[in-house]
Short mmCIF file of N, CA and C in Angstrom, two decimals:
data_model
loop_
_atom_site.label_atom_id
_atom_site.label_comp_id
_atom_site.label_asym_id
_atom_site.label_seq_id
_atom_site.Cartn_x
_atom_site.Cartn_y
_atom_site.Cartn_z
N ARG A 1 179.65 53.36 138.60
CA ARG A 1 178.54 54.24 138.43
C ARG A 1 177.69 54.87 137.56
N ARG A 2 178.32 55.67 136.41
CA ARG A 2 178.19 56.28 135.25
C ARG A 2 177.55 55.04 134.45
N GLN A 3 178.11 54.22 134.46
CA GLN A 3 177.70 52.99 133.51
C GLN A 3 176.78 52.39 133.88
N ARG A 4 176.72 52.19 135.27
CA ARG A 4 175.62 51.91 135.51
C ARG A 4 174.20 52.51 135.10
N GLN A 5 174.02 54.12 135.63
CA GLN A 5 173.13 55.14 134.89
C GLN A 5 172.86 55.34 133.85
N MET A 6 173.91 54.86 132.94
CA MET A 6 173.67 54.79 131.11
C MET A 6 172.49 53.71 130.78
N CYS A 7 173.50 51.77 131.44
CA CYS A 7 172.74 51.48 131.88
C CYS A 7 170.86 51.43 131.54
N ILE A 8 170.62 52.07 133.21
CA ILE A 8 169.13 52.25 133.77
C ILE A 8 168.22 52.76 132.46
N ARG A 9 169.28 54.35 132.34
CA ARG A 9 168.70 55.07 131.44
C ARG A 9 168.41 53.97 130.12
N ASP A 10 169.10 53.67 129.75
CA ASP A 10 168.64 52.87 128.40
C ASP A 10 167.43 52.35 128.53
N ARG A 11 167.58 51.11 129.55
CA ARG A 11 166.87 50.08 129.34
C ARG A 11 165.37 50.90 129.46
N LYS A 12 165.02 51.71 130.54
CA LYS A 12 164.00 52.98 130.83
C LYS A 12 163.70 53.54 129.43
N GLU A 13 164.57 53.65 128.43
CA GLU A 13 164.01 54.43 127.01
C GLU A 13 163.20 52.98 125.71
N LEU A 14 163.95 51.76 126.35
CA LEU A 14 164.13 51.05 125.47
C LEU A 14 162.51 50.32 125.43
N GLN A 15 162.19 50.44 127.27
CA GLN A 15 160.69 49.44 127.70
C GLN A 15 159.99 51.03 127.23
N GLU A 16 160.27 52.34 127.39
CA GLU A 16 158.75 53.07 126.59
C GLU A 16 158.77 52.78 125.04
N LEU A 17 160.16 52.82 124.63
CA LEU A 17 159.63 52.99 123.19
C LEU A 17 159.07 50.88 122.57
N ILE A 18 158.95 50.25 123.41
CA ILE A 18 158.31 48.87 123.21
C ILE A 18 157.15 49.27 123.43
N SER A 19 156.66 49.81 124.77
CA SER A 19 155.46 50.14 125.07
C SER A 19 154.75 51.10 123.89
N GLU A 20 155.33 52.41 123.31
CA GLU A 20 154.78 52.75 121.94
C GLU A 20 154.79 52.48 121.37
N ILE A 21 155.51 51.61 120.87
CA ILE A 21 155.28 50.35 119.61
C ILE A 21 153.99 49.65 119.83
N ALA A 22 153.95 49.06 120.93
CA ALA A 22 153.13 48.11 121.32
C ALA A 22 151.38 48.77 121.25
N HIS A 23 151.29 50.07 121.58
CA HIS A 23 150.21 50.87 121.75
C HIS A 23 149.96 50.99 120.29
N GLN A 24 151.03 51.90 119.47
CA GLN A 24 150.09 51.96 117.80
C GLN A 24 149.97 50.75 116.90
N MET A 25 150.35 49.37 117.44
CA MET A 25 150.28 48.46 117.01
C MET A 25 148.83 48.40 117.52
N ARG A 26 148.37 48.27 118.08
CA ARG A 26 146.57 47.97 118.33
C ARG A 26 145.76 48.47 117.57
N THR A 27 145.60 49.71 117.44
CA THR A 27 144.27 49.55 116.22
C THR A 27 144.36 49.21 114.62
N PRO A 28 145.93 49.42 114.01
CA PRO A 28 146.04 48.92 112.47
C PRO A 28 146.07 47.04 113.51
N LEU A 29 145.53 46.41 113.78
CA LEU A 29 145.63 44.99 114.46
C LEU A 29 144.34 45.07 114.59
N THR A 30 143.58 45.58 114.87
CA THR A 30 142.26 46.06 115.57
C THR A 30 141.22 45.44 114.20
N ASN A 31 142.09 46.47 113.13
CA ASN A 31 141.49 47.06 111.80
C ASN A 31 142.02 45.89 110.67
N LEU A 32 143.06 44.86 110.55
CA LEU A 32 143.44 43.55 110.64
C LEU A 32 142.17 43.17 110.64
N LYS A 33 141.46 42.75 112.65
CA LYS A 33 141.43 41.61 112.26
C LYS A 33 139.29 41.08 112.11
N ASN A 34 139.23 42.84 112.19
CA ASN A 34 137.66 42.93 111.32
C ASN A 34 137.83 42.75 110.38
N TYR A 35 139.02 43.15 109.49
CA TYR A 35 138.62 42.91 107.71
C TYR A 35 138.92 41.24 107.39
N LEU A 36 139.98 40.79 107.66
CA LEU A 36 139.90 38.95 108.13
C LEU A 36 138.41 38.72 108.29
N ASP A 37 137.59 38.91 108.97
CA ASP A 37 136.34 38.73 109.95
C ASP A 37 135.78 38.47 108.90
N PHE A 38 135.59 39.62 108.00
CA PHE A 38 134.67 40.25 106.82
C PHE A 38 134.87 39.41 105.85
N LEU A 39 136.77 38.90 105.75
CA LEU A 39 136.79 38.24 104.43
C LEU A 39 136.58 36.95 104.59
N SER A 40 136.53 36.43 106.02
CA SER A 40 136.39 34.81 106.07
C SER A 40 135.20 35.34 106.20
N GLU A 41 133.89 35.50 106.15
CA GLU A 41 132.73 34.83 106.25
C GLU A 41 132.36 35.22 104.59
N GLU A 42 132.84 36.25 103.55
CA GLU A 42 133.03 36.11 102.33
C GLU A 42 133.33 34.76 101.94
N ILE A 43 134.85 34.37 101.86
CA ILE A 43 135.28 32.80 101.69
C ILE A 43 134.38 32.40 102.08
N GLU A 44 133.89 31.71 103.42
CA GLU A 44 133.07 30.60 103.55
C GLU A 44 131.91 30.65 102.36
N LYS A 45 131.30 31.48 102.32
CA LYS A 45 130.40 31.53 100.99
C LYS A 45 130.28 30.81 100.03
N LYS A 46 131.26 31.45 99.64
CA LYS A 46 131.62 31.40 98.00
C LYS A 46 133.15 31.02 98.05
N GLY A 47 133.63 30.77 98.44
CA GLY A 47 135.27 30.58 98.47
C GLY A 47 135.81 29.05 98.55
N THR A 48 137.00 28.92 97.73
CA THR A 48 137.72 27.84 97.21
C THR A 48 138.55 27.25 98.83
N GLU A 49 138.95 26.09 98.52
CA GLU A 49 139.79 25.19 99.76
C GLU A 49 140.66 26.05 99.80
N PRO A 50 141.73 25.93 98.57
CA PRO A 50 143.23 27.38 98.88
C PRO A 50 142.59 28.30 99.30
N GLU A 51 141.99 29.19 99.26
CA GLU A 51 141.54 30.67 99.38
C GLU A 51 141.63 30.60 101.33
N LEU A 52 140.17 29.27 101.60
CA LEU A 52 140.39 29.05 102.88
C LEU A 52 141.13 29.38 103.93
N SER A 53 142.57 28.08 103.43
CA SER A 53 143.21 27.60 103.84
C SER A 53 144.89 28.99 103.96
N TYR A 54 144.62 29.66 102.83
CA TYR A 54 145.87 30.88 102.63
C TYR A 54 144.32 31.81 104.06
N LEU A 55 143.33 32.32 104.36
CA LEU A 55 143.18 32.98 105.13
C LEU A 55 142.72 32.61 106.80
N LYS A 56 143.04 31.16 106.96
CA LYS A 56 143.44 30.53 108.09
C LYS A 56 144.83 30.71 108.72
N ALA A 57 145.94 30.66 107.54
CA ALA A 57 147.51 31.30 107.44
C ALA A 57 147.48 32.68 108.60
N ILE A 58 146.92 33.67 107.27
CA ILE A 58 146.77 34.85 108.36
C ILE A 58 145.91 35.74 109.22
N GLN A 59 145.15 34.65 109.69
CA GLN A 59 144.50 34.66 110.89
C GLN A 59 145.08 34.32 112.35
N SER A 60 146.34 32.87 111.52
CA SER A 60 147.07 32.87 112.48
C SER A 60 148.28 33.61 113.00
N SER A 61 148.26 34.40 111.95
CA SER A 61 149.44 35.19 111.97
C SER A 61 149.22 36.12 112.31
N GLU A 62 147.52 37.20 112.05
CA GLU A 62 147.39 37.83 113.40
C GLU A 62 147.01 37.77 114.26
N GLU A 63 146.69 36.95 114.99
CA GLU A 63 146.22 36.18 115.98
C GLU A 63 147.85 35.88 117.32
N LYS A 64 148.59 35.92 116.47
CA LYS A 64 149.93 35.55 117.21
C LYS A 64 150.79 36.93 117.59
N ILE A 65 150.73 38.43 116.26
CA ILE A 65 150.93 39.25 116.61
C ILE A 65 150.14 40.04 117.61
N TYR A 66 149.13 40.05 117.33
CA TYR A 66 147.99 40.32 118.71
C TYR A 66 148.32 39.80 120.18
N PHE A 67 148.53 38.21 119.88
CA PHE A 67 149.36 38.11 121.47
C PHE A 67 150.96 38.65 121.87
N LEU A 68 151.75 38.87 120.81
CA LEU A 68 152.62 39.38 121.32
C LEU A 68 152.62 40.54 121.97
N THR A 69 151.73 41.44 121.13
CA THR A 69 151.85 42.92 121.45
C THR A 69 151.22 43.17 122.85
N GLU A 70 149.99 42.43 122.70
CA GLU A 70 149.15 42.32 124.15
C GLU A 70 149.95 42.48 125.46
N HIS A 71 151.15 41.20 125.14
CA HIS A 71 152.00 41.14 126.08
C HIS A 71 153.22 42.41 126.26
N PHE A 72 153.81 42.95 125.19
CA PHE A 72 154.31 43.84 124.77
C PHE A 72 154.15 45.18 126.06
N ILE A 73 152.78 45.01 125.94
CA ILE A 73 151.73 46.17 126.96
C ILE A 73 151.77 46.06 128.33
N ARG A 74 151.09 44.78 128.48
CA ARG A 74 151.57 43.98 129.88
C ARG A 74 152.50 44.46 130.14
N ILE A 75 153.64 43.65 130.29
CA ILE A 75 154.95 43.78 130.64
C ILE A 75 155.34 45.31 131.27
N SER A 76 155.68 45.97 129.76
CA SER A 76 155.68 47.23 130.01
C SER A 76 155.15 48.12 131.10
N ARG A 77 154.17 47.91 131.01
CA ARG A 77 153.37 48.34 132.26
C ARG A 77 154.13 47.66 133.57
N LEU A 78 153.99 46.67 133.90
CA LEU A 78 154.06 46.10 134.69
C LEU A 78 155.96 46.87 135.57
N GLU A 79 156.71 46.73 134.51
CA GLU A 79 157.85 47.08 134.60
C GLU A 79 157.58 48.58 135.12
N HIS A 80 156.80 49.42 134.68
CA HIS A 80 156.44 50.86 135.09
C HIS A 80 155.81 51.21 136.14
N GLY A 81 155.70 50.23 136.99
CA GLY A 81 155.05 50.04 137.79
C GLY A 81 153.02 50.70 137.78
N LEU A 82 152.81 50.29 137.09
CA LEU A 82 151.23 51.16 135.87
C LEU A 82 150.37 49.92 136.54
N ILE A 83 151.08 48.75 136.73
CA ILE A 83 149.65 47.23 137.04
C ILE A 83 149.89 47.66 138.54
N GLN A 84 148.87 47.27 138.91
CA GLN A 84 148.92 47.22 141.03
C GLN A 84 147.20 46.91 141.50
N ILE A 85 147.86 45.27 141.94
CA ILE A 85 146.90 44.07 143.03
C ILE A 85 146.26 45.04 143.76
N ARG A 86 145.21 44.61 143.07
CA ARG A 86 143.96 45.90 144.65
C ARG A 86 143.65 44.42 145.19
N LYS A 87 144.04 43.70 146.20
CA LYS A 87 142.88 42.63 146.61
C LYS A 87 142.27 43.18 148.02
N GLU A 88 140.42 42.75 147.82
CA GLU A 88 139.89 42.74 148.46
C GLU A 88 138.74 41.21 148.49
N GLU A 89 138.31 40.93 149.60
CA GLU A 89 137.45 40.00 150.20
C GLU A 89 136.55 39.83 148.96
N ARG A 90 136.38 38.98 148.12
CA ARG A 90 135.20 39.11 147.13
C ARG A 90 135.16 37.81 146.69
N ASP A 91 134.04 37.39 145.99
CA ASP A 91 133.46 35.99 145.64
C ASP A 91 134.10 35.49 144.32
N LEU A 92 135.14 34.61 145.22
CA LEU A 92 135.67 34.19 144.15
C LEU A 92 135.29 33.00 142.44
N LEU A 93 134.06 32.57 142.98
CA LEU A 93 132.52 31.69 142.48
C LEU A 93 132.50 33.05 141.20
N LYS A 94 132.47 34.23 141.53
CA LYS A 94 131.64 35.31 140.63
C LYS A 94 132.87 35.84 139.47
N THR A 95 134.28 35.88 140.01
CA THR A 95 134.85 36.00 139.19
C THR A 95 135.55 34.85 138.01
N LEU A 96 135.17 33.74 138.76
CA LEU A 96 135.65 32.77 137.38
C LEU A 96 134.29 32.33 136.47
N ARG A 97 132.72 33.07 137.08
CA ARG A 97 132.09 32.84 135.84
C ARG A 97 132.33 33.94 134.87
N ASN A 98 132.74 34.88 135.74
CA ASN A 98 132.68 35.76 134.60
C ASN A 98 133.71 35.65 133.54
N ALA A 99 134.48 35.19 134.18
CA ALA A 99 136.17 34.50 132.75
C ALA A 99 135.46 33.60 131.71
N LEU A 100 134.19 32.77 132.52
CA LEU A 100 133.85 31.31 131.21
C LEU A 100 132.73 32.28 130.36
N GLY A 101 132.83 33.87 131.64
CA GLY A 101 131.24 33.56 130.44
C GLY A 101 132.01 34.99 128.89
N GLN A 102 133.40 34.72 128.76
CA GLN A 102 133.97 35.57 127.93
C GLN A 102 134.38 34.75 126.90
N ILE A 103 134.16 33.16 127.46
CA ILE A 103 134.39 32.14 126.52
C ILE A 103 133.58 31.38 125.87
N LEU A 104 132.34 31.31 126.48
CA LEU A 104 131.27 29.99 126.46
C LEU A 104 131.05 30.78 124.48
N ASP A 105 130.88 31.33 123.94
CA ASP A 105 131.00 31.60 122.50
C ASP A 105 131.51 30.17 121.74
N GLN A 106 132.67 30.93 122.20
CA GLN A 106 133.74 30.25 121.99
C GLN A 106 133.99 27.99 121.26
N ALA A 107 133.65 28.14 122.74
CA ALA A 107 133.31 26.79 123.13
C ALA A 107 132.22 25.95 122.31
N GLU A 108 131.43 26.88 122.27
CA GLU A 108 129.44 25.81 121.73
C GLU A 108 129.84 26.09 120.50
N LYS A 109 130.75 26.95 120.12
CA LYS A 109 130.70 26.38 118.52
C LYS A 109 131.89 25.66 118.59
N LYS A 110 132.37 25.16 119.13
CA LYS A 110 133.58 23.88 119.36
C LYS A 110 132.84 22.25 120.08
N GLU A 111 131.78 22.98 120.12
CA GLU A 111 131.23 21.44 120.83
C GLU A 111 131.38 21.33 122.01
N ILE A 112 132.73 22.16 122.13
CA ILE A 112 133.01 21.30 124.49
C ILE A 112 132.44 21.59 125.40
N ARG A 113 132.85 20.73 125.92
CA ARG A 113 131.84 20.56 127.49
C ARG A 113 132.04 21.02 128.18
N PHE A 114 132.05 21.76 129.49
CA PHE A 114 132.50 21.64 130.89
C PHE A 114 131.89 20.89 131.86
N GLU A 115 132.81 20.75 132.39
CA GLU A 115 132.70 19.84 134.07
C GLU A 115 133.01 20.90 134.90
N PHE A 116 132.01 20.73 136.07
CA PHE A 116 132.79 21.87 137.17
C PHE A 116 133.19 21.07 138.99
N GLU A 117 134.05 21.47 139.32
CA GLU A 117 133.89 20.97 141.02
C GLU A 117 134.51 22.18 141.64
N LEU A 118 133.13 22.58 141.84
CA LEU A 118 133.39 24.22 142.94
C LEU A 118 132.21 23.62 143.84
N PRO A 119 132.95 24.87 145.38
CA PRO A 119 131.77 24.89 146.08
C PRO A 119 130.91 25.50 146.23
N GLU A 120 130.14 25.15 146.72
CA GLU A 120 128.58 26.60 146.84
C GLU A 120 129.18 27.68 146.69
N LYS A 121 130.18 28.84 147.62
CA LYS A 121 130.27 29.16 147.65
C LYS A 121 132.21 29.47 148.33
N MET A 122 132.59 30.39 147.94
CA MET A 122 133.82 30.49 148.27
C MET A 122 134.56 32.62 148.13
N HIS A 123 134.44 33.16 149.21
CA HIS A 123 135.13 34.38 149.34
C HIS A 123 136.12 34.53 149.54
N VAL A 124 137.31 35.44 148.94
CA VAL A 124 138.43 34.99 149.12
C VAL A 124 139.08 36.17 148.97
N MET A 125 140.57 36.86 149.82
CA MET A 125 141.71 38.22 149.00
C MET A 125 140.95 37.59 147.95
N HIS A 126 141.55 38.76 147.03
CA HIS A 126 141.76 38.26 145.37
C HIS A 126 141.82 40.04 144.37
N ASP A 127 142.38 40.10 143.54
CA ASP A 127 141.94 41.46 142.55
C ASP A 127 141.12 40.98 141.60
N ALA A 128 139.37 41.24 142.16
CA ALA A 128 139.35 40.08 140.89
C ALA A 128 139.63 40.47 139.12
N ASN A 129 139.79 41.93 138.91
CA ASN A 129 140.19 42.27 137.57
C ASN A 129 141.90 41.27 137.19
N TRP A 130 142.46 41.22 137.04
CA TRP A 130 143.57 40.22 137.52
C TRP A 130 143.91 39.03 137.28
N LEU A 131 142.86 38.08 138.41
CA LEU A 131 142.82 37.02 138.45
C LEU A 131 141.79 36.78 137.23
N GLY A 132 140.80 37.61 136.91
CA GLY A 132 139.47 36.75 136.26
C GLY A 132 140.94 37.01 134.89
N GLU A 133 141.85 38.38 134.25
CA GLU A 133 142.48 37.84 133.14
C GLU A 133 142.99 36.93 133.56
N ALA A 134 143.52 35.88 134.23
CA ALA A 134 144.57 34.36 133.68
C ALA A 134 143.26 33.63 134.08
N ILE A 135 142.75 33.34 134.85
CA ILE A 135 141.77 32.43 134.76
C ILE A 135 141.00 32.62 133.26
N PHE A 136 140.64 33.88 132.69
CA PHE A 136 139.95 33.80 131.09
C PHE A 136 141.16 33.14 130.16
N ASN A 137 142.63 33.44 130.21
CA ASN A 137 144.25 33.42 129.07
C ASN A 137 143.73 31.68 129.72
N LEU A 138 143.77 30.79 130.66
CA LEU A 138 144.02 29.58 131.41
C LEU A 138 142.51 28.51 130.28
N LEU A 139 141.34 29.53 130.54
CA LEU A 139 139.32 28.59 129.73
C LEU A 139 140.07 28.98 127.79
N ASP A 140 140.72 30.16 127.92
CA ASP A 140 140.69 30.57 126.32
C ASP A 140 141.97 29.69 125.88
N ASN A 141 143.03 29.32 126.63
CA ASN A 141 144.07 28.26 126.27
C ASN A 141 143.46 26.50 125.80
N ALA A 142 142.39 26.36 126.74
CA ALA A 142 141.64 25.06 126.95
C ALA A 142 140.80 24.75 125.53
N VAL A 143 139.92 25.33 125.33
CA VAL A 143 139.07 25.76 124.70
C VAL A 143 139.67 25.85 122.85
N LYS A 144 140.55 26.62 122.77
CA LYS A 144 141.16 26.72 122.13
C LYS A 144 142.03 26.31 121.26
N TYR A 145 142.76 24.55 122.49
CA TYR A 145 143.63 23.42 122.28
C TYR A 145 143.15 22.42 122.46
N THR A 146 141.93 21.94 122.71
CA THR A 146 140.85 20.87 122.68
C THR A 146 139.78 20.28 122.05
N PRO A 147 139.86 19.68 121.02
CA PRO A 147 139.35 19.18 119.65
C PRO A 147 137.34 19.45 119.57
N THR A 148 137.11 19.96 118.39
CA THR A 148 135.29 19.33 119.24
C THR A 148 135.10 18.59 119.23
N GLY A 149 133.89 19.10 120.71
CA GLY A 149 133.46 17.85 120.63
C GLY A 149 134.18 17.29 122.40
N GLY A 150 135.62 17.68 122.58
CA GLY A 150 136.10 17.29 124.14
C GLY A 150 135.41 18.51 124.68
N SER A 151 136.39 18.04 126.31
CA SER A 151 135.27 18.84 127.87
C SER A 151 136.63 19.18 128.27
N VAL A 152 136.37 20.77 129.04
CA VAL A 152 137.16 21.27 129.54
C VAL A 152 136.34 21.08 131.47
N HIS A 153 137.19 20.50 132.37
CA HIS A 153 137.29 20.47 133.68
C HIS A 153 138.35 21.56 134.48
N VAL A 154 137.07 21.73 134.87
CA VAL A 154 137.16 23.48 135.80
C VAL A 154 137.58 22.99 137.62
N SER A 155 137.99 23.40 138.59
CA SER A 155 137.75 22.79 140.01
C SER A 155 138.17 23.68 140.84
N VAL A 156 138.23 24.13 141.74
CA VAL A 156 138.30 25.54 142.77
C VAL A 156 138.64 24.49 144.12
N ALA A 157 139.04 24.36 144.49
CA ALA A 157 139.53 23.42 145.73
C ALA A 157 140.15 24.55 147.20
N GLN A 158 140.09 24.50 148.61
CA GLN A 158 140.53 25.30 149.24
C GLN A 158 141.62 24.89 150.24
N TRP A 159 142.44 25.10 150.52
CA TRP A 159 143.37 24.16 151.46
C TRP A 159 144.10 25.43 152.52
N GLU A 160 144.72 25.22 152.89
CA GLU A 160 145.04 25.72 154.21
C GLU A 160 145.55 26.92 153.87
N MET A 161 146.33 27.15 153.44
CA MET A 161 146.99 28.66 152.96
C MET A 161 146.77 29.26 151.66
N TYR A 162 146.48 28.24 150.88
CA TYR A 162 145.82 29.21 149.02
C TYR A 162 144.46 28.21 148.55
N VAL A 163 143.94 29.04 147.80
CA VAL A 163 143.03 28.20 146.89
C VAL A 163 143.58 27.82 145.81
N GLU A 164 143.04 26.72 145.37
CA GLU A 164 144.07 26.03 144.04
C GLU A 164 142.84 26.42 142.82
N ILE A 165 142.94 26.59 142.23
CA ILE A 165 141.84 26.95 140.64
C ILE A 165 142.74 25.85 139.44
N LYS A 166 142.04 24.63 139.57
CA LYS A 166 142.61 24.47 138.10
C LYS A 166 141.91 23.81 136.98
N VAL A 167 142.44 23.54 135.93
CA VAL A 167 141.62 24.08 134.46
C VAL A 167 142.28 22.56 133.16
N SER A 168 141.82 22.03 133.42
CA SER A 168 142.60 21.03 132.60
C SER A 168 141.58 20.50 131.52
N ASP A 169 141.86 19.88 129.76
CA ASP A 169 141.56 19.43 128.56
C ASP A 169 141.72 18.60 128.31
N THR A 170 140.87 18.15 127.23
CA THR A 170 141.50 17.04 126.44
C THR A 170 142.02 17.12 125.06
N GLY A 171 142.47 18.08 125.47
CA GLY A 171 143.36 18.89 124.05
C GLY A 171 144.68 18.09 124.45
N LYS A 172 145.66 18.34 123.15
CA LYS A 172 146.78 17.22 123.54
C LYS A 172 147.65 17.42 124.24
N GLY A 173 147.09 18.92 125.08
CA GLY A 173 148.29 19.04 126.12
C GLY A 173 149.75 19.18 125.63
N ILE A 174 150.66 20.43 126.26
CA ILE A 174 152.08 20.57 126.66
C ILE A 174 152.95 19.70 126.47
N SER A 175 154.14 19.86 125.48
CA SER A 175 155.23 18.31 125.36
C SER A 175 155.85 18.82 126.84
N GLU A 176 156.63 17.93 127.28
CA GLU A 176 157.40 17.88 128.76
C GLU A 176 158.80 18.20 127.80
N SER A 177 159.24 18.57 126.71
CA SER A 177 160.36 19.60 126.42
C SER A 177 160.01 20.49 126.41
N ASN A 178 158.51 21.34 126.11
CA ASN A 178 158.36 22.68 126.30
C ASN A 178 157.86 22.71 127.44
N GLN A 179 157.50 22.26 128.45
CA GLN A 179 156.76 22.59 129.90
C GLN A 179 157.97 23.37 130.66
N ALA A 180 159.22 23.14 130.20
CA ALA A 180 160.51 24.28 131.37
C ALA A 180 159.94 25.96 131.04
N SER A 181 159.95 26.08 129.97
CA SER A 181 159.69 26.67 128.94
C SER A 181 158.47 28.05 128.57
N ILE A 182 156.95 26.91 129.73
CA ILE A 182 155.94 27.69 129.51
C ILE A 182 155.99 29.20 130.22
N PHE A 183 156.91 29.40 131.49
CA PHE A 183 156.77 30.70 131.93
C PHE A 183 157.75 31.61 131.35
N LYS A 184 158.68 31.69 130.17
CA LYS A 184 159.34 32.49 130.30
C LYS A 184 158.78 33.91 129.56
N ARG A 185 158.81 34.85 129.40
CA ARG A 185 158.78 35.87 128.73
C ARG A 185 157.90 35.84 127.08
N PHE A 186 157.19 35.98 126.41
CA PHE A 186 156.42 36.78 124.85
C PHE A 186 157.19 34.36 125.02
N TYR A 187 157.16 33.32 125.55
CA TYR A 187 157.24 32.06 125.38
C TYR A 187 155.55 31.46 124.52
N ARG A 188 155.79 31.12 123.35
CA ARG A 188 153.79 30.77 123.18
C ARG A 188 154.27 29.25 122.70
#
């Protein structure tokens, strides 16, 4: 029993440590991203090919660190019970439009077109914030991994017991060997 209590205490301390580290990383990561954006503008104006490739490698690493940091924070909140789902009868299409609005600039830059299969209206019980974030993540991945000039298809269908939201794209997809891992914690 004592050993079990020690394990619980140690786990809680580890979760708090991870949460604190992740929170402390946010500010320098934000600064890093901002300065990389400034540098990117300058290099695109008058940089050389090697400079551009180095910059892209640094930006890719920054994005991975940011991704992990945000997931550490979310998981820590989830495990501490700080995330609560508040479902209300709401307009699901508005939640979808809000998520889509966050990704449109990125999609336009890549000339990605969206195709929709949506009902005229749909009010269902859901937490607009958390479902909106999940939909945004799907759309963000679709735009990131779809080549320039490609398309993203979004459909919403009401079934007897649930609503189905599908996002598909003309990107390369996830290999069969990796599909079993996509729901593992921190898997990218």
